[in-house]
Amino acid sequence: MANNAFDELKWRGLIFDFVEGVPELLAKEQVTIYNGFDPTGDSLHVGHIVPLIQLARLQRFGHHPLALAGGGTGMIGDPSGKSAERNLLSREQIEHNVECI
């Protein structure tokens, strides 16, 4: 196992690029990291497992993960109007989806 969160993620092939100073920051300080989940549906799917596992890994190294299901992007929908997956949702539908998630 790696000595810090950055080395762990790099060892697993999950680092493609990064901002200068991030490896040192993750090795020396506890940071808060978040991942937002779009509430366009009433459940998560298998594609959400990678960010959820990474939040758990970071937590094991002492960092503070936040998993968010928010309304802002769900209220926008697909700006082009072409997507069947990202329809404009009502506040009530978004609230329902967030509660289910």
JSON list of N, CA, C and O in Angstrom, two decimals, residues 41-83:
[
{"chain": "A", "resi": 41, "resn": "GLY", "atom": "N", "xyz": [-31.63, 11.31, -12.32]},
{"chain": "A", "resi": 41, "resn": "GLY", "atom": "CA", "xyz": [-32.35, 10.05, -12.11]},
{"chain": "A", "resi": 41, "resn": "GLY", "atom": "C", "xyz": [-32.50, 9.82, -10.63]},
{"chain": "A", "resi": 41, "resn": "GLY", "atom": "O", "xyz": [-31.89, 10.50, -9.81]},
{"chain": "A", "resi": 42, "resn": "ASP", "atom": "N", "xyz": [-33.31, 8.81, -10.28]},
{"chain": "A", "resi": 42, "resn": "ASP", "atom": "CA", "xyz": [-33.56, 8.55, -8.87]},
{"chain": "A", "resi": 42, "resn": "ASP", "atom": "C", "xyz": [-32.62, 7.51, -8.26]},
{"chain": "A", "resi": 42, "resn": "ASP", "atom": "O", "xyz": [-32.86, 7.00, -7.18]},
{"chain": "A", "resi": 43, "resn": "SER", "atom": "N", "xyz": [-31.54, 7.19, -8.99]},
{"chain": "A", "resi": 43, "resn": "SER", "atom": "CA", "xyz": [-30.55, 6.27, -8.44]},
{"chain": "A", "resi": 43, "resn": "SER", "atom": "C", "xyz": [-29.21, 6.52, -9.11]},
{"chain": "A", "resi": 43, "resn": "SER", "atom": "O", "xyz": [-29.13, 7.13, -10.17]},
{"chain": "A", "resi": 44, "resn": "LEU", "atom": "N", "xyz": [-28.18, 6.04, -8.45]},
{"chain": "A", "resi": 44, "resn": "LEU", "atom": "CA", "xyz": [-26.85, 6.06, -9.06]},
{"chain": "A", "resi": 44, "resn": "LEU", "atom": "C", "xyz": [-26.71, 4.80, -9.91]},
{"chain": "A", "resi": 44, "resn": "LEU", "atom": "O", "xyz": [-27.53, 3.89, -9.83]},
{"chain": "A", "resi": 45, "resn": "HIS", "atom": "N", "xyz": [-25.68, 4.74, -10.74]},
{"chain": "A", "resi": 45, "resn": "HIS", "atom": "CA", "xyz": [-25.45, 3.57, -11.57]},
{"chain": "A", "resi": 45, "resn": "HIS", "atom": "C", "xyz": [-24.00, 3.15, -11.44]},
{"chain": "A", "resi": 45, "resn": "HIS", "atom": "O", "xyz": [-23.20, 3.78, -10.74]},
{"chain": "A", "resi": 46, "resn": "VAL", "atom": "N", "xyz": [-23.63, 2.09, -12.11]},
{"chain": "A", "resi": 46, "resn": "VAL", "atom": "CA", "xyz": [-22.29, 1.52, -11.97]},
{"chain": "A", "resi": 46, "resn": "VAL", "atom": "C", "xyz": [-21.20, 2.52, -12.34]},
{"chain": "A", "resi": 46, "resn": "VAL", "atom": "O", "xyz": [-20.10, 2.47, -11.81]},
{"chain": "A", "resi": 47, "resn": "GLY", "atom": "N", "xyz": [-21.49, 3.47, -13.18]},
{"chain": "A", "resi": 47, "resn": "GLY", "atom": "CA", "xyz": [-20.51, 4.49, -13.55]},
{"chain": "A", "resi": 47, "resn": "GLY", "atom": "C", "xyz": [-20.14, 5.41, -12.40]},
{"chain": "A", "resi": 47, "resn": "GLY", "atom": "O", "xyz": [-19.13, 6.10, -12.46]},
{"chain": "A", "resi": 48, "resn": "HIS", "atom": "N", "xyz": [-20.94, 5.43, -11.35]},
{"chain": "A", "resi": 48, "resn": "HIS", "atom": "CA", "xyz": [-20.64, 6.26, -10.19]},
{"chain": "A", "resi": 48, "resn": "HIS", "atom": "C", "xyz": [-19.70, 5.56, -9.20]},
{"chain": "A", "resi": 48, "resn": "HIS", "atom": "O", "xyz": [-19.24, 6.18, -8.26]},
{"chain": "A", "resi": 49, "resn": "ILE", "atom": "N", "xyz": [-19.42, 4.28, -9.41]},
{"chain": "A", "resi": 49, "resn": "ILE", "atom": "CA", "xyz": [-18.64, 3.54, -8.42]},
{"chain": "A", "resi": 49, "resn": "ILE", "atom": "C", "xyz": [-17.20, 4.03, -8.33]},
{"chain": "A", "resi": 49, "resn": "ILE", "atom": "O", "xyz": [-16.63, 4.07, -7.24]},
{"chain": "A", "resi": 50, "resn": "VAL", "atom": "N", "xyz": [-16.59, 4.42, -9.44]},
{"chain": "A", "resi": 50, "resn": "VAL", "atom": "CA", "xyz": [-15.19, 4.86, -9.40]},
{"chain": "A", "resi": 50, "resn": "VAL", "atom": "C", "xyz": [-15.02, 6.09, -8.52]},
{"chain": "A", "resi": 50, "resn": "VAL", "atom": "O", "xyz": [-14.19, 6.08, -7.62]},
{"chain": "A", "resi": 51, "resn": "PRO", "atom": "N", "xyz": [-15.79, 7.16, -8.72]},
{"chain": "A", "resi": 51, "resn": "PRO", "atom": "CA", "xyz": [-15.60, 8.30, -7.82]},
{"chain": "A", "resi": 51, "resn": "PRO", "atom": "C", "xyz": [-15.95, 7.99, -6.37]},
{"chain": "A", "resi": 51, "resn": "PRO", "atom": "O", "xyz": [-15.30, 8.49, -5.45]},
{"chain": "A", "resi": 52, "resn": "LEU", "atom": "N", "xyz": [-16.94, 7.13, -6.13]},
{"chain": "A", "resi": 52, "resn": "LEU", "atom": "CA", "xyz": [-17.29, 6.78, -4.75]},
{"chain": "A", "resi": 52, "resn": "LEU", "atom": "C", "xyz": [-16.15, 6.02, -4.07]},
{"chain": "A", "resi": 52, "resn": "LEU", "atom": "O", "xyz": [-15.82, 6.27, -2.91]},
{"chain": "A", "resi": 53, "resn": "ILE", "atom": "N", "xyz": [-15.54, 5.09, -4.80]},
{"chain": "A", "resi": 53, "resn": "ILE", "atom": "CA", "xyz": [-14.41, 4.34, -4.24]},
{"chain": "A", "resi": 53, "resn": "ILE", "atom": "C", "xyz": [-13.23, 5.27, -3.97]},
{"chain": "A", "resi": 53, "resn": "ILE", "atom": "O", "xyz": [-12.54, 5.13, -2.95]},
{"chain": "A", "resi": 54, "resn": "GLN", "atom": "N", "xyz": [-13.01, 6.24, -4.85]},
{"chain": "A", "resi": 54, "resn": "GLN", "atom": "CA", "xyz": [-11.89, 7.17, -4.63]},
{"chain": "A", "resi": 54, "resn": "GLN", "atom": "C", "xyz": [-12.14, 8.04, -3.41]},
{"chain": "A", "resi": 54, "resn": "GLN", "atom": "O", "xyz": [-11.20, 8.35, -2.65]},
{"chain": "A", "resi": 55, "resn": "LEU", "atom": "N", "xyz": [-13.38, 8.45, -3.19]},
{"chain": "A", "resi": 55, "resn": "LEU", "atom": "CA", "xyz": [-13.69, 9.20, -1.98]},
{"chain": "A", "resi": 55, "resn": "LEU", "atom": "C", "xyz": [-13.38, 8.36, -0.74]},
{"chain": "A", "resi": 55, "resn": "LEU", "atom": "O", "xyz": [-12.81, 8.85, 0.24]},
{"chain": "A", "resi": 56, "resn": "ALA", "atom": "N", "xyz": [-13.73, 7.07, -0.78]},
{"chain": "A", "resi": 56, "resn": "ALA", "atom": "CA", "xyz": [-13.45, 6.18, 0.35]},
{"chain": "A", "resi": 56, "resn": "ALA", "atom": "C", "xyz": [-11.94, 6.01, 0.54]},
{"chain": "A", "resi": 56, "resn": "ALA", "atom": "O", "xyz": [-11.45, 6.02, 1.68]},
{"chain": "A", "resi": 57, "resn": "ARG", "atom": "N", "xyz": [-11.20, 5.88, -0.55]},
{"chain": "A", "resi": 57, "resn": "ARG", "atom": "CA", "xyz": [-9.74, 5.75, -0.44]},
{"chain": "A", "resi": 57, "resn": "ARG", "atom": "C", "xyz": [-9.12, 6.99, 0.20]},
{"chain": "A", "resi": 57, "resn": "ARG", "atom": "O", "xyz": [-8.25, 6.90, 1.05]},
{"chain": "A", "resi": 58, "resn": "LEU", "atom": "N", "xyz": [-9.56, 8.15, -0.25]},
{"chain": "A", "resi": 58, "resn": "LEU", "atom": "CA", "xyz": [-9.03, 9.40, 0.31]},
{"chain": "A", "resi": 58, "resn": "LEU", "atom": "C", "xyz": [-9.37, 9.50, 1.80]},
{"chain": "A", "resi": 58, "resn": "LEU", "atom": "O", "xyz": [-8.55, 9.95, 2.60]},
{"chain": "A", "resi": 59, "resn": "GLN", "atom": "N", "xyz": [-10.56, 9.03, 2.17]},
{"chain": "A", "resi": 59, "resn": "GLN", "atom": "CA", "xyz": [-10.94, 9.06, 3.58]},
{"chain": "A", "resi": 59, "resn": "GLN", "atom": "C", "xyz": [-10.01, 8.17, 4.40]},
{"chain": "A", "resi": 59, "resn": "GLN", "atom": "O", "xyz": [-9.63, 8.52, 5.52]},
{"chain": "A", "resi": 60, "resn": "ARG", "atom": "N", "xyz": [-9.62, 7.03, 3.87]},
{"chain": "A", "resi": 60, "resn": "ARG", "atom": "CA", "xyz": [-8.71, 6.13, 4.58]},
{"chain": "A", "resi": 60, "resn": "ARG", "atom": "C", "xyz": [-7.36, 6.78, 4.85]},
{"chain": "A", "resi": 60, "resn": "ARG", "atom": "O", "xyz": [-6.65, 6.39, 5.77]},
{"chain": "A", "resi": 61, "resn": "PHE", "atom": "N", "xyz": [-7.00, 7.75, 4.04]},
{"chain": "A", "resi": 61, "resn": "PHE", "atom": "CA", "xyz": [-5.75, 8.48, 4.24]},
{"chain": "A", "resi": 61, "resn": "PHE", "atom": "C", "xyz": [-5.95, 9.73, 5.10]},
{"chain": "A", "resi": 61, "resn": "PHE", "atom": "O", "xyz": [-5.06, 10.57, 5.19]},
{"chain": "A", "resi": 62, "resn": "GLY", "atom": "N", "xyz": [-7.11, 9.88, 5.70]},
{"chain": "A", "resi": 62, "resn": "GLY", "atom": "CA", "xyz": [-7.36, 10.97, 6.62]},
{"chain": "A", "resi": 62, "resn": "GLY", "atom": "C", "xyz": [-8.00, 12.21, 6.03]},
{"chain": "A", "resi": 62, "resn": "GLY", "atom": "O", "xyz": [-8.19, 13.21, 6.72]},
{"chain": "A", "resi": 63, "resn": "HIS", "atom": "N", "xyz": [-8.34, 12.15, 4.74]},
{"chain": "A", "resi": 63, "resn": "HIS", "atom": "CA", "xyz": [-8.96, 13.31, 4.11]},
{"chain": "A", "resi": 63, "resn": "HIS", "atom": "C", "xyz": [-10.47, 13.29, 4.38]},
{"chain": "A", "resi": 63, "resn": "HIS", "atom": "O", "xyz": [-11.00, 12.32, 4.91]},
{"chain": "A", "resi": 64, "resn": "HIS", "atom": "N", "xyz": [-11.15, 14.36, 4.03]},
{"chain": "A", "resi": 64, "resn": "HIS", "atom": "CA", "xyz": [-12.56, 14.53, 4.35]},
{"chain": "A", "resi": 64, "resn": "HIS", "atom": "C", "xyz": [-13.38, 14.53, 3.06]},
{"chain": "A", "resi": 64, "resn": "HIS", "atom": "O", "xyz": [-13.48, 15.56, 2.39]},
{"chain": "A", "resi": 65, "resn": "PRO", "atom": "N", "xyz": [-14.00, 13.40, 2.72]},
{"chain": "A", "resi": 65, "resn": "PRO", "atom": "CA", "xyz": [-14.79, 13.33, 1.49]},
{"chain": "A", "resi": 65, "resn": "PRO", "atom": "C", "xyz": [-16.21, 13.84, 1.67]},
{"chain": "A", "resi": 65, "resn": "PRO", "atom": "O", "xyz": [-16.80, 13.71, 2.75]},
{"chain": "A", "resi": 66, "resn": "LEU", "atom": "N", "xyz": [-16.73, 14.44, 0.63]},
{"chain": "A", "resi": 66, "resn": "LEU", "atom": "CA", "xyz": [-18.13, 14.86, 0.58]},
{"chain": "A", "resi": 66, "resn": "LEU", "atom": "C", "xyz": [-18.73, 14.33, -0.71]},
{"chain": "A", "resi": 66, "resn": "LEU", "atom": "O", "xyz": [-18.19, 14.56, -1.79]},
{"chain": "A", "resi": 67, "resn": "ALA", "atom": "N", "xyz": [-19.82, 13.61, -0.60]},
{"chain": "A", "resi": 67, "resn": "ALA", "atom": "CA", "xyz": [-20.58, 13.17, -1.77]},
{"chain": "A", "resi": 67, "resn": "ALA", "atom": "C", "xyz": [-21.84, 14.04, -1.82]},
{"chain": "A", "resi": 67, "resn": "ALA", "atom": "O", "xyz": [-22.60, 14.08, -0.86]},
{"chain": "A", "resi": 68, "resn": "LEU", "atom": "N", "xyz": [-22.01, 14.75, -2.92]},
{"chain": "A", "resi": 68, "resn": "LEU", "atom": "CA", "xyz": [-23.11, 15.70, -3.05]},
{"chain": "A", "resi": 68, "resn": "LEU", "atom": "C", "xyz": [-24.05, 15.28, -4.17]},
{"chain": "A", "resi": 68, "resn": "LEU", "atom": "O", "xyz": [-23.60, 14.89, -5.24]},
{"chain": "A", "resi": 69, "resn": "ALA", "atom": "N", "xyz": [-25.33, 15.36, -3.92]},
{"chain": "A", "resi": 69, "resn": "ALA", "atom": "CA", "xyz": [-26.33, 15.24, -4.97]},
{"chain": "A", "resi": 69, "resn": "ALA", "atom": "C", "xyz": [-27.05, 16.58, -4.97]},
{"chain": "A", "resi": 69, "resn": "ALA", "atom": "O", "xyz": [-27.73, 16.93, -4.01]},
{"chain": "A", "resi": 70, "resn": "GLY", "atom": "N", "xyz": [-26.85, 17.35, -6.02]},
{"chain": "A", "resi": 70, "resn": "GLY", "atom": "CA", "xyz": [-27.35, 18.71, -6.02]},
{"chain": "A", "resi": 70, "resn": "GLY", "atom": "C", "xyz": [-28.35, 18.99, -7.11]},
{"chain": "A", "resi": 70, "resn": "GLY", "atom": "O", "xyz": [-28.50, 18.20, -8.04]},
{"chain": "A", "resi": 71, "resn": "GLY", "atom": "N", "xyz": [-28.98, 20.11, -6.98]},
{"chain": "A", "resi": 71, "resn": "GLY", "atom": "CA", "xyz": [-30.05, 20.45, -7.90]},
{"chain": "A", "resi": 71, "resn": "GLY", "atom": "C", "xyz": [-29.68, 21.33, -9.05]},
{"chain": "A", "resi": 71, "resn": "GLY", "atom": "O", "xyz": [-30.37, 21.36, -10.05]},
{"chain": "A", "resi": 72, "resn": "GLY", "atom": "N", "xyz": [-28.58, 22.08, -8.94]},
{"chain": "A", "resi": 72, "resn": "GLY", "atom": "CA", "xyz": [-28.26, 23.06, -9.97]},
{"chain": "A", "resi": 72, "resn": "GLY", "atom": "C", "xyz": [-28.16, 22.48, -11.37]},
{"chain": "A", "resi": 72, "resn": "GLY", "atom": "O", "xyz": [-28.84, 22.94, -12.28]},
{"chain": "A", "resi": 73, "resn": "THR", "atom": "N", "xyz": [-27.36, 21.46, -11.54]},
{"chain": "A", "resi": 73, "resn": "THR", "atom": "CA", "xyz": [-27.20, 20.89, -12.89]},
{"chain": "A", "resi": 73, "resn": "THR", "atom": "C", "xyz": [-28.45, 20.13, -13.31]},
{"chain": "A", "resi": 73, "resn": "THR", "atom": "O", "xyz": [-28.77, 20.08, -14.49]},
{"chain": "A", "resi": 74, "resn": "GLY", "atom": "N", "xyz": [-29.15, 19.54, -12.35]},
{"chain": "A", "resi": 74, "resn": "GLY", "atom": "CA", "xyz": [-30.38, 18.84, -12.69]},
{"chain": "A", "resi": 74, "resn": "GLY", "atom": "C", "xyz": [-31.46, 19.77, -13.18]},
{"chain": "A", "resi": 74, "resn": "GLY", "atom": "O", "xyz": [-32.31, 19.39, -13.98]},
{"chain": "A", "resi": 75, "resn": "MET", "atom": "N", "xyz": [-31.44, 21.00, -12.71]},
{"chain": "A", "resi": 75, "resn": "MET", "atom": "CA", "xyz": [-32.45, 21.96, -13.12]},
{"chain": "A", "resi": 75, "resn": "MET", "atom": "C", "xyz": [-32.17, 22.53, -14.51]},
{"chain": "A", "resi": 75, "resn": "MET", "atom": "O", "xyz": [-33.08, 23.02, -15.17]},
{"chain": "A", "resi": 76, "resn": "ILE", "atom": "N", "xyz": [-30.93, 22.44, -14.95]},
{"chain": "A", "resi": 76, "resn": "ILE", "atom": "CA", "xyz": [-30.57, 23.00, -16.25]},
{"chain": "A", "resi": 76, "resn": "ILE", "atom": "C", "xyz": [-30.97, 22.08, -17.38]},
{"chain": "A", "resi": 76, "resn": "ILE", "atom": "O", "xyz": [-31.46, 22.51, -18.41]},
{"chain": "A", "resi": 77, "resn": "GLY", "atom": "N", "xyz": [-30.76, 20.77, -17.22]},
{"chain": "A", "resi": 77, "resn": "GLY", "atom": "CA", "xyz": [-31.01, 19.84, -18.30]},
{"chain": "A", "resi": 77, "resn": "GLY", "atom": "C", "xyz": [-29.96, 20.02, -19.38]},
{"chain": "A", "resi": 77, "resn": "GLY", "atom": "O", "xyz": [-28.92, 20.63, -19.18]},
{"chain": "A", "resi": 78, "resn": "ASP", "atom": "N", "xyz": [-30.21, 19.47, -20.55]},
{"chain": "A", "resi": 78, "resn": "ASP", "atom": "CA", "xyz": [-29.30, 19.62, -21.68]},
{"chain": "A", "resi": 78, "resn": "ASP", "atom": "C", "xyz": [-29.62, 20.95, -22.35]},
{"chain": "A", "resi": 78, "resn": "ASP", "atom": "O", "xyz": [-30.71, 21.13, -22.88]},
{"chain": "A", "resi": 79, "resn": "PRO", "atom": "N", "xyz": [-28.66, 21.90, -22.32]},
{"chain": "A", "resi": 79, "resn": "PRO", "atom": "CA", "xyz": [-28.94, 23.22, -22.90]},
{"chain": "A", "resi": 79, "resn": "PRO", "atom": "C", "xyz": [-29.37, 23.19, -24.36]},
{"chain": "A", "resi": 79, "resn": "PRO", "atom": "O", "xyz": [-30.11, 24.04, -24.80]},
{"chain": "A", "resi": 80, "resn": "SER", "atom": "N", "xyz": [-28.94, 22.17, -25.10]},
{"chain": "A", "resi": 80, "resn": "SER", "atom": "CA", "xyz": [-29.30, 22.11, -26.51]},
{"chain": "A", "resi": 80, "resn": "SER", "atom": "C", "xyz": [-30.72, 21.58, -26.71]},
{"chain": "A", "resi": 80, "resn": "SER", "atom": "O", "xyz": [-31.29, 21.70, -27.79]},
{"chain": "A", "resi": 81, "resn": "GLY", "atom": "N", "xyz": [-31.28, 20.94, -25.66]},
{"chain": "A", "resi": 81, "resn": "GLY", "atom": "CA", "xyz": [-32.62, 20.37, -25.78]},
{"chain": "A", "resi": 81, "resn": "GLY", "atom": "C", "xyz": [-32.66, 19.06, -26.53]},
{"chain": "A", "resi": 81, "resn": "GLY", "atom": "O", "xyz": [-33.72, 18.50, -26.77]},
{"chain": "A", "resi": 82, "resn": "LYS", "atom": "N", "xyz": [-31.49, 18.52, -26.93]},
{"chain": "A", "resi": 82, "resn": "LYS", "atom": "CA", "xyz": [-31.44, 17.31, -27.76]},
{"chain": "A", "resi": 82, "resn": "LYS", "atom": "C", "xyz": [-31.40, 16.01, -26.96]},
{"chain": "A", "resi": 82, "resn": "LYS", "atom": "O", "xyz": [-31.72, 14.97, -27.47]},
{"chain": "A", "resi": 83, "resn": "SER", "atom": "N", "xyz": [-30.98, 16.09, -25.69]},
{"chain": "A", "resi": 83, "resn": "SER", "atom": "CA", "xyz": [-30.74, 14.87, -24.92]},
{"chain": "A", "resi": 83, "resn": "SER", "atom": "C", "xyz": [-31.99, 14.35, -24.23]},
{"chain": "A", "resi": 83, "resn": "SER", "atom": "O", "xyz": [-32.67, 15.09, -23.51]}
]
